[in-house]
Tab-separated table of C-alpha atoms in Angstrom:
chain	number	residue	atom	x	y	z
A	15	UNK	CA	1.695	-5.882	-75.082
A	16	UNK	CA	2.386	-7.639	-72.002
A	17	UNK	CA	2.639	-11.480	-71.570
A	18	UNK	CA	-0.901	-12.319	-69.631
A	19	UNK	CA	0.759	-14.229	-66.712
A	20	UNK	CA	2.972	-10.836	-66.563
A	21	UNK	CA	0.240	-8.605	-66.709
A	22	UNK	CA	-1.968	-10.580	-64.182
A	23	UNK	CA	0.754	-10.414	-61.580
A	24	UNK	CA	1.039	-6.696	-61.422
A	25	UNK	CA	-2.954	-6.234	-61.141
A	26	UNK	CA	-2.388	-8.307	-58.026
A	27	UNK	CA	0.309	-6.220	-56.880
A	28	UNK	CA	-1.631	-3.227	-57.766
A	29	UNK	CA	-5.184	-4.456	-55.605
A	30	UNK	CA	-2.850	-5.245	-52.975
A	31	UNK	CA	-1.149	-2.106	-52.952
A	32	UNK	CA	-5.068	-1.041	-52.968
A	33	UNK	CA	-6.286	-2.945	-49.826
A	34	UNK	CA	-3.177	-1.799	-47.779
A	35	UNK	CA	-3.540	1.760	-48.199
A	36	UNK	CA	-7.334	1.769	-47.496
A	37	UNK	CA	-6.488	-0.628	-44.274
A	38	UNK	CA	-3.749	1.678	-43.392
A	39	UNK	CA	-5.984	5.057	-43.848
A	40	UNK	CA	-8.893	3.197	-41.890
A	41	UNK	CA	-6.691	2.493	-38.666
A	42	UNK	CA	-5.137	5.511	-38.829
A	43	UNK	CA	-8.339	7.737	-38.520
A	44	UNK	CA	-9.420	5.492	-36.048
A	45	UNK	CA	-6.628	5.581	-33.744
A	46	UNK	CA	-6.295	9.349	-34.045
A	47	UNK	CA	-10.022	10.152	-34.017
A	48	UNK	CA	-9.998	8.209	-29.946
A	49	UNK	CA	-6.695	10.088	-29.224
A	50	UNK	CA	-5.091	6.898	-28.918
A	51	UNK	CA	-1.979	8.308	-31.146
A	52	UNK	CA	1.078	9.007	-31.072
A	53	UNK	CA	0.714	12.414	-29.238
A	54	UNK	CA	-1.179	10.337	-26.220
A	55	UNK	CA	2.154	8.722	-25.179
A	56	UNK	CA	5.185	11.773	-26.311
A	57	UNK	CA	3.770	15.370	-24.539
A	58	UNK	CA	6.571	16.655	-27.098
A	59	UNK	CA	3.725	16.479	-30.077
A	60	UNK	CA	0.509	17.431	-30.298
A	61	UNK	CA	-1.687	18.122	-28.044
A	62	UNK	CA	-3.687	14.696	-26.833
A	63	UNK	CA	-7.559	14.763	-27.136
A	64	UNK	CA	-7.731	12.214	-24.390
A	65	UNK	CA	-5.100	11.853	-22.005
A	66	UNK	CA	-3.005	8.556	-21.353
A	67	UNK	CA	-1.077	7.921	-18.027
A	68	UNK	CA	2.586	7.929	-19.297
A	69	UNK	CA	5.973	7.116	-17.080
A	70	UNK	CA	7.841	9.381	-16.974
A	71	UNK	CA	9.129	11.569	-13.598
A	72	UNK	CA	9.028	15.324	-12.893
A	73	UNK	CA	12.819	14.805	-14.497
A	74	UNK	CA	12.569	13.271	-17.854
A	75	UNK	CA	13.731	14.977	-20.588
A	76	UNK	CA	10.776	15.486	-23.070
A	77	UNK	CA	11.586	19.182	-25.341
A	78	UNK	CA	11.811	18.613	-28.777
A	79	UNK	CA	16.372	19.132	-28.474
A	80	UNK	CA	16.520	16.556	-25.610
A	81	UNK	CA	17.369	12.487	-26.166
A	82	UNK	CA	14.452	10.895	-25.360
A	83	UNK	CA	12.919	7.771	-26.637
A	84	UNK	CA	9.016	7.755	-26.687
A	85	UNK	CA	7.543	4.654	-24.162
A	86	UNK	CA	5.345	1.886	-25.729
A	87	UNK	CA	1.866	1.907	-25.454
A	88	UNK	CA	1.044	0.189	-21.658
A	89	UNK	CA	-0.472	-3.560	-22.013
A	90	UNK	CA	-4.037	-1.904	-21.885
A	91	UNK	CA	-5.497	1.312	-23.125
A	92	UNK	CA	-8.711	0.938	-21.401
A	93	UNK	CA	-7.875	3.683	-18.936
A	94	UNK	CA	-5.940	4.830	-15.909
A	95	UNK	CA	-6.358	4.827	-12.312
A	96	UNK	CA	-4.929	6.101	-9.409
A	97	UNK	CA	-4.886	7.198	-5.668
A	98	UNK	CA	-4.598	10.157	-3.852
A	99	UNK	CA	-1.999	9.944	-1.009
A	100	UNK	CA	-2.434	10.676	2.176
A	101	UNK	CA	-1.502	10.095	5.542
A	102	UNK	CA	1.839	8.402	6.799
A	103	UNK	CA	3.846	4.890	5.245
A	104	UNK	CA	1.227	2.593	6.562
A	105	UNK	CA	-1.369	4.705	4.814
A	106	UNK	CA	0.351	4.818	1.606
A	107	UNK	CA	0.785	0.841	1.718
A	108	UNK	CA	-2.906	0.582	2.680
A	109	UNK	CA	-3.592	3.337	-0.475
A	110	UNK	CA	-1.041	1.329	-2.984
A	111	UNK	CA	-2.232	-1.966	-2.042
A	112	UNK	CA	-5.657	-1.810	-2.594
A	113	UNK	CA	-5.124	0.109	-6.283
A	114	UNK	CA	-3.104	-2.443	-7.481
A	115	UNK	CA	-5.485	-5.321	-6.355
A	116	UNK	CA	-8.774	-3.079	-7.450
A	117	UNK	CA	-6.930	-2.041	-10.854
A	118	UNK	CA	-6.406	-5.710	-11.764
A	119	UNK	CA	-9.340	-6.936	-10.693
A	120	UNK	CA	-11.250	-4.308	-12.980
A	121	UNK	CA	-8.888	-4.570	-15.568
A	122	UNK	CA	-7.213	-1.009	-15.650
A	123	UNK	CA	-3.632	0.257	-15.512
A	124	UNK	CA	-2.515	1.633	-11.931
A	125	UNK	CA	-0.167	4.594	-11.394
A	126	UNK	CA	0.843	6.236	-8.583
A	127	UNK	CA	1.278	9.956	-7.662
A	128	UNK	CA	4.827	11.337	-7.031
A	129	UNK	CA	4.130	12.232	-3.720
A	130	UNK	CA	3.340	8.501	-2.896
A	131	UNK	CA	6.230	7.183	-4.877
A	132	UNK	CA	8.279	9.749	-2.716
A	133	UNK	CA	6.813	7.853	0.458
A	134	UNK	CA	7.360	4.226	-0.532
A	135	UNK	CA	10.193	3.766	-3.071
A	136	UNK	CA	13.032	5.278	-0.386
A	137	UNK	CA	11.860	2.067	2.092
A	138	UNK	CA	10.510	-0.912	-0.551
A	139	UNK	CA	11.119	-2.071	-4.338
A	140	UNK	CA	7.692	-1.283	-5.198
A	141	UNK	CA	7.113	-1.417	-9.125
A	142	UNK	CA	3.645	0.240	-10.046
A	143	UNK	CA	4.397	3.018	-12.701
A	144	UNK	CA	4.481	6.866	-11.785
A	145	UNK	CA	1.712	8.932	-12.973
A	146	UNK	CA	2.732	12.562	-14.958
A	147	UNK	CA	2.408	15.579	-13.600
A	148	UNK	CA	1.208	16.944	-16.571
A	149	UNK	CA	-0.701	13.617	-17.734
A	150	UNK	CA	-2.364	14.194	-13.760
A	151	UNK	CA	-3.510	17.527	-14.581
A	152	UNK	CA	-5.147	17.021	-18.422
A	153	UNK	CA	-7.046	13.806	-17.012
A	154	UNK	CA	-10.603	14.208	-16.831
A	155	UNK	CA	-10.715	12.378	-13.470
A	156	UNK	CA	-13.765	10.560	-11.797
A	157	UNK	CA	-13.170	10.754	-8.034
A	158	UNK	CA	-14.879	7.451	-5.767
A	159	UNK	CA	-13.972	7.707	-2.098
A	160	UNK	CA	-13.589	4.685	-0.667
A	161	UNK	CA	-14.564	2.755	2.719
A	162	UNK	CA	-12.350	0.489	4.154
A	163	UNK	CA	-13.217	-2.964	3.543
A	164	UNK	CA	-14.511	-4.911	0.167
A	165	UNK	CA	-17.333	-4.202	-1.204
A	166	UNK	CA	-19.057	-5.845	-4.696
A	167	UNK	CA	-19.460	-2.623	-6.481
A	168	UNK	CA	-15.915	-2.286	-6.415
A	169	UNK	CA	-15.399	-5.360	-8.378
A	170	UNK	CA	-17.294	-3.827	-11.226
A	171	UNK	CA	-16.298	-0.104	-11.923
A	172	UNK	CA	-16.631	0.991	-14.840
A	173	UNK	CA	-14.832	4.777	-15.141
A	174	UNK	CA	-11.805	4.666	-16.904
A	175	UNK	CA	-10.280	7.588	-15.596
A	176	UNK	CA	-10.244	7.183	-11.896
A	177	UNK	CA	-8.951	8.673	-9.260
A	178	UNK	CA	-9.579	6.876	-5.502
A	179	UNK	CA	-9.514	8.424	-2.085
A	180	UNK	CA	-9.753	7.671	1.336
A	181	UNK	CA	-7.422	5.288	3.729
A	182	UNK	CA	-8.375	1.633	2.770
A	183	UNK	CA	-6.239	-0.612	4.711
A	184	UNK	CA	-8.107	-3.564	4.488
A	185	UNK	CA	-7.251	-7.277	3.722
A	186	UNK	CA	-10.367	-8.286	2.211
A	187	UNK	CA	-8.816	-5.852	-0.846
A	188	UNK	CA	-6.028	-7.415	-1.612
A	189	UNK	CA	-5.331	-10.654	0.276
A	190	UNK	CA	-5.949	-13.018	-2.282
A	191	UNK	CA	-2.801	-11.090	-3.657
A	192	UNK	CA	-0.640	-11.484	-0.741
A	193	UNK	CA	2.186	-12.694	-2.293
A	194	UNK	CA	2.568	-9.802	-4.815
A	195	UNK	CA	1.777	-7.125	-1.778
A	196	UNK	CA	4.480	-9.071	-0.111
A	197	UNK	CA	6.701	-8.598	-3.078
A	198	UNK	CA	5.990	-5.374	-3.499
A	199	UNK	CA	6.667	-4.800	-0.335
A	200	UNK	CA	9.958	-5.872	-0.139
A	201	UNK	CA	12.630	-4.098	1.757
A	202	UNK	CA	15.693	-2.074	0.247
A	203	UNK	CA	18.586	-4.624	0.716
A	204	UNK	CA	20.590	-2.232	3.174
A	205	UNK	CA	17.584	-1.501	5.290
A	206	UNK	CA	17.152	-5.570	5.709
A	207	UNK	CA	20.739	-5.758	6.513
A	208	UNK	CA	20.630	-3.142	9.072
A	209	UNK	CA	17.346	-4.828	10.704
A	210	UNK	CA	18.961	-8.290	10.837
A	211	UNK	CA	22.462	-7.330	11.899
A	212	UNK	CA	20.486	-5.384	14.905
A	213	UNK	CA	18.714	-8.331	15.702
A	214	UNK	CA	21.453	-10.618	15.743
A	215	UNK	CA	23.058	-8.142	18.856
A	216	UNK	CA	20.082	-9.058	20.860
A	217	UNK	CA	20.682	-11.218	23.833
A	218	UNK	CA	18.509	-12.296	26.819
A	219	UNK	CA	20.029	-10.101	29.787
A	220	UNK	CA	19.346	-13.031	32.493
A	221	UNK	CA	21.202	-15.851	30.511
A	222	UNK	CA	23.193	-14.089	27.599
A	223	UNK	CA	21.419	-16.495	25.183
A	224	UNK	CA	20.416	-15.807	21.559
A	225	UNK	CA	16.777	-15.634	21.589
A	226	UNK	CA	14.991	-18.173	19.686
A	227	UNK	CA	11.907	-16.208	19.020
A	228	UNK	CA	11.502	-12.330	18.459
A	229	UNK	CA	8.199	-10.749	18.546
A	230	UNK	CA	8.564	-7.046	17.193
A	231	UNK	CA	5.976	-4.738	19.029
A	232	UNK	CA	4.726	-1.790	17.864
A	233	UNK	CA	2.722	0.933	20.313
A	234	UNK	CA	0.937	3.606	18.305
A	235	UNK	CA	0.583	6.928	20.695
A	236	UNK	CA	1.240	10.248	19.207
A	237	UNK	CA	-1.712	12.418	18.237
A	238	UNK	CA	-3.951	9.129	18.740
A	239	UNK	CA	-3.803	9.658	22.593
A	240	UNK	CA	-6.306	13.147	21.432
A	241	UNK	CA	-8.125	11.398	18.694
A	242	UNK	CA	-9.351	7.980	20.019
A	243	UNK	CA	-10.601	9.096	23.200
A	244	UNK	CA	-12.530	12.788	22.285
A	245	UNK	CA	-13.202	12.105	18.437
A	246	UNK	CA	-13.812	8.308	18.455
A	247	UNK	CA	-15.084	7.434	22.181
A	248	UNK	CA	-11.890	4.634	21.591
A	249	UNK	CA	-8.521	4.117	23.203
A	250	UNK	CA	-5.159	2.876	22.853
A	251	UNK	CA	-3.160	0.067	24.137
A	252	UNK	CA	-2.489	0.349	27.773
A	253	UNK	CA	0.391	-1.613	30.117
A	254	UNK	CA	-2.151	-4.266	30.701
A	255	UNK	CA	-2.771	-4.939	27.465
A	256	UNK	CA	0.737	-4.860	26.433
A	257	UNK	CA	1.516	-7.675	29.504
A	258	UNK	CA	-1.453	-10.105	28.472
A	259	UNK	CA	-0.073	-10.080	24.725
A	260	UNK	CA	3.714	-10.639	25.995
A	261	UNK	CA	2.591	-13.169	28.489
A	262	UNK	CA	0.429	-14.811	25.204
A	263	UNK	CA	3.674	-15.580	23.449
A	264	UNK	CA	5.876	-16.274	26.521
A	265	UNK	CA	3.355	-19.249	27.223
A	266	UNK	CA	3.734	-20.563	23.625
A	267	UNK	CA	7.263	-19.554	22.680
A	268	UNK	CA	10.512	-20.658	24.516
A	269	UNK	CA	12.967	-17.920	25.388
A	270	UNK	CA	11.355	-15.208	23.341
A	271	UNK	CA	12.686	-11.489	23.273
A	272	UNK	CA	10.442	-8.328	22.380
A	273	UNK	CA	11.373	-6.110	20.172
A	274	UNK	CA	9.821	-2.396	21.206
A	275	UNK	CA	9.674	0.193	18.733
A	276	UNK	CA	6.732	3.303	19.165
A	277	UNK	CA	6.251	7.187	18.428
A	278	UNK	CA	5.933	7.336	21.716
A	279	UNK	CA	9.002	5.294	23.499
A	280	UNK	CA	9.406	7.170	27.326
A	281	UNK	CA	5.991	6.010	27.933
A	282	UNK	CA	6.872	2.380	26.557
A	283	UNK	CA	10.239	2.369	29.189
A	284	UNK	CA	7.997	3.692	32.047
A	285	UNK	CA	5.322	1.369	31.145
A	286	UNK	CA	6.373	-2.245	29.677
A	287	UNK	CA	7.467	-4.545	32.254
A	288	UNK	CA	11.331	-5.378	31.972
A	289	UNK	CA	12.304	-7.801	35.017
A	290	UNK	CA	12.085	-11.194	32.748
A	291	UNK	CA	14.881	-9.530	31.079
A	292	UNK	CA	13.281	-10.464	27.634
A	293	UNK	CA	12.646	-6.984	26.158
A	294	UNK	CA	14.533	-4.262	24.135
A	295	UNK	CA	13.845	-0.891	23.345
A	296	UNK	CA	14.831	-0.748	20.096
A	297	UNK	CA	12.907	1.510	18.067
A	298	UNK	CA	14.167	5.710	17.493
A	299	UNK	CA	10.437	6.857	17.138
A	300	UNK	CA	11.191	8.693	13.951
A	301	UNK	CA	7.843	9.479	12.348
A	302	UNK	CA	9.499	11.499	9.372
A	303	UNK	CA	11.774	8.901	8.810
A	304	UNK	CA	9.995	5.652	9.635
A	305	UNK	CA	12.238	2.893	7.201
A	306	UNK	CA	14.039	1.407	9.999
A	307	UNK	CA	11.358	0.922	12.882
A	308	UNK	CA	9.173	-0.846	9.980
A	309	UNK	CA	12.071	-3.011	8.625
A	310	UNK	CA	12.748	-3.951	12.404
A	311	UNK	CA	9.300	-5.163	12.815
A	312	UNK	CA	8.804	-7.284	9.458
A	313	UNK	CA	12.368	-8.967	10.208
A	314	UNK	CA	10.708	-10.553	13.517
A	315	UNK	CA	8.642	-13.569	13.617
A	316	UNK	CA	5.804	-12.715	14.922
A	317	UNK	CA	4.132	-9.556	15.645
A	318	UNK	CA	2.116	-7.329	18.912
A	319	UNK	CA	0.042	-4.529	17.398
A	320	UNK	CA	-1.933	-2.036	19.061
A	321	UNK	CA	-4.079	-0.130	16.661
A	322	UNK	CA	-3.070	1.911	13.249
A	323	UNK	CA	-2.018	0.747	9.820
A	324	UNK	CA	1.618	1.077	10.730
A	325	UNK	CA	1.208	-1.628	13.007
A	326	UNK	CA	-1.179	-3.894	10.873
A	327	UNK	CA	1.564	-3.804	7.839
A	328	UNK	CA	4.487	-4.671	9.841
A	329	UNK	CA	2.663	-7.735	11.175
A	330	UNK	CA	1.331	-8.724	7.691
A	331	UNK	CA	4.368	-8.920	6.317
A	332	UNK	CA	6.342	-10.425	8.894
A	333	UNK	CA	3.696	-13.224	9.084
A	334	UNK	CA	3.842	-15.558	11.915
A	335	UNK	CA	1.312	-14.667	15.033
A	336	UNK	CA	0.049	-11.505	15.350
A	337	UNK	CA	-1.939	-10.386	18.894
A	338	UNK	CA	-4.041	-7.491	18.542
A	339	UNK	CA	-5.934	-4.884	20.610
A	340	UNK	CA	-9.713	-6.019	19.940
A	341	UNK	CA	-12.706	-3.707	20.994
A	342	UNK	CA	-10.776	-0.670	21.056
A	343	UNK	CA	-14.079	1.714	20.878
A	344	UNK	CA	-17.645	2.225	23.232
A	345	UNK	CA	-20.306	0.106	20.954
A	346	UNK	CA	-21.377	3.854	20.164
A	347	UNK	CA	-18.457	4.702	18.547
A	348	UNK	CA	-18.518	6.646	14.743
A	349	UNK	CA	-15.024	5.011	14.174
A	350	UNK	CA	-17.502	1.573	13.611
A	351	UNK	CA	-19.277	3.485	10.819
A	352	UNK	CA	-15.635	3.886	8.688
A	353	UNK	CA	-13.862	0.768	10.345
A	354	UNK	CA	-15.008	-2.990	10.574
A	355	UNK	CA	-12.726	-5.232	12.835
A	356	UNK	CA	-13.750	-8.297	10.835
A	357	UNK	CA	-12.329	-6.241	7.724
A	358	UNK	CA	-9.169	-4.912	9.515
A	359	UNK	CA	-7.822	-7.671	11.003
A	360	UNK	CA	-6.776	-11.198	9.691
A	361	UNK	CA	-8.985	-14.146	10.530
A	362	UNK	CA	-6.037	-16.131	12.665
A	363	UNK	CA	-4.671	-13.041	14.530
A	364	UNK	CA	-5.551	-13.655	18.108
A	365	UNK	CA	-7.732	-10.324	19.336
A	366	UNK	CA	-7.460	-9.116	23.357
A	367	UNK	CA	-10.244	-7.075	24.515
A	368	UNK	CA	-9.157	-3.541	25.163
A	369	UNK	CA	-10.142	-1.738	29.133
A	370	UNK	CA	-12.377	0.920	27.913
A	371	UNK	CA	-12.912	1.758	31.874
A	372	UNK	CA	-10.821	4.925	30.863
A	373	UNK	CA	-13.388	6.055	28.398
A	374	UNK	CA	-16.371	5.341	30.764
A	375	UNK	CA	-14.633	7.450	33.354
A	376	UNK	CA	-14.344	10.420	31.094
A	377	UNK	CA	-18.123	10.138	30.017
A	378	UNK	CA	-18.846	10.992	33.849
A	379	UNK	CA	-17.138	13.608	34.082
């Protein structure tokens, strides 16, 4: 027979051996019965009951033959969100902004589509994962279309699998962020190179002096010269405009040059007054390819907008002053049911009422 001390050590082993298995059987069925497995995370094994977001691009190698090494479970398993692209870069950055700062707030894990990593990544060093094709198309996605400020609903969401629409490009998302947007934001070092190195060229034509201020300026035109005036009773910034906001900063700044960039740059040379000898028409008006306009803005110090989210991101990230064009629409205007200035633009940015004599003069006839 054994010794007692002998024999009372293995019945401890033996319980022990006891408890683990029934721990290890209990969290097993657990996991597997929420489809929270192993097959949630590898689309090489079985079939998922409940789809997780996974990283992994249209080119990953995932057959059974190829090398590929399963991710870890993401920080949270509470569920997945995402955004539908659409529109144009500043668009996008309005779009990725506000999931990131609505997905932490809510406490969810934010991917993006392809087609919006597609947009962004070739122009900034933005980090939020990409969403799966085939993860995209198995998720049982609630859709919430979204208006374009803050609201407290949004705050407290509780849909685990969401998809958001819409074009939010407002600060009261994601402000209280601004330093991650910033750093998500940040340029691709060669495109910051190429912006400064321009800069540096620049020189006042009446002196030859190195400018000690530069104020990028962005004019949106382009399909909005059709859409503000007959679809939102609105229009865009004119050459008087453009003169007060110049003049705003030449009374504040000394020696200060203007950077022009716009989709539309004939009308800016026929337009913007050059005989200070303080402006350059710098910009290529690229829409398909708009990296280096944007990178030329954000390197200036301060910022003249006219209207558009291409505009409002180059002058929140370049910081500094930014003038805007303020009352843009007739008080009758639908654009005030989807847009609220107080929303859209910064508290400090100086506003300067737009001449909507233009749209009163088409209502007569």
């Amino acid at each position: 027979m054994w010794a007692p001390r002998l024999r009372h050590l293995c019945l401890t082993f033996l319980l022990a051996c006891v408890f683990a298995s029934v721990f290890f059987l209990h969290i097993h069925q657990d996991l597997f019965h929420n489809g929270l497995g192993l097959s949630a995370l590898c689309p090489d094994r079985n079939p998922m009951t409940s789809p997780v977001a996974i990283i992994c691009l249209s080119d990953t190698p995932i057959n059974p033959k190829a090398s590929f090494s399963c991710p870890k479970h993401p920080a949270s398993l509470s569920g997945t969100w995402t955004i539908y692209p659409n529109g144009r870069l500043g668009n996008q950055m309005g779009q990725y902004a506000t999931l990131l700062a609505l997905a932490q707030l809510n406490g969810r894990q934010a991917f993006i589509q392809p087609a919006m990593h597609a947009t962004l990544a070739p122009v900034f060093r933005i980090t939020l994962p990409v969403l799966a094709p085939e993860v995209n198309s198995r998720t049982p996605w609630r859709e919430l279309e979204l208006h374009d400020w803050m609201s407290e609903e949004y705050a407290q969401l509780k849909e685990p699998w969401l998809r958001l629409t819409g074009f939010p490009c407002s600060w009261t998302f994601f402000h209280h962020l601004r330093e991650q947007i910033r750093s998500e934001f940040t340029l691709h070092d060669h495109l910051r190179r190429e912006a400064q190195s321009l800069l540096s060229q620049f020189r006042l034509s009446r002196t030859g002096d190195r400018p000690s201020t530069f104020v990028g300026v962005h004019v949106r035109r382009g399909d909005y010269l059709q859409v503000m005036p007959y679809q939102w009773k609105g229009v865009v910034g004119d050459r008087a405009y453009l003169q007060q906001a110049m003049d705003w900063f030449r009374a504040r700044h000394e020696a200060p040059i203007f950077v022009v960039t716009s989709n539309g740059m004939e009308w800016c040379r026929e337009n913007i007054d050059t005989s200070r000898g303080d402006v350059i028409f710098a910009g290529d008006g690229q829409e398909r390819t708009p990296g280096k306009d944007f990178a030329l803005l954000t390197q200036c110090n301060h910022t003249i907008m006219t209207i558009g989210t291409f505009g409002f991101w180059a002058a929140y990230l370049a910081g500094g002053n930014t003038v805007y064009l303020a009352n843009f629409t007739l008080p009758n205007s639908n654009f005030l049911n989807i847009f609220k200035p107080e929303a859209a633009f910064l508290p400090e940015w100086v506003g300067i009422n737009a001449d909507l004599t233009p749209l009163q003069m088409l209502a007569e006839h």
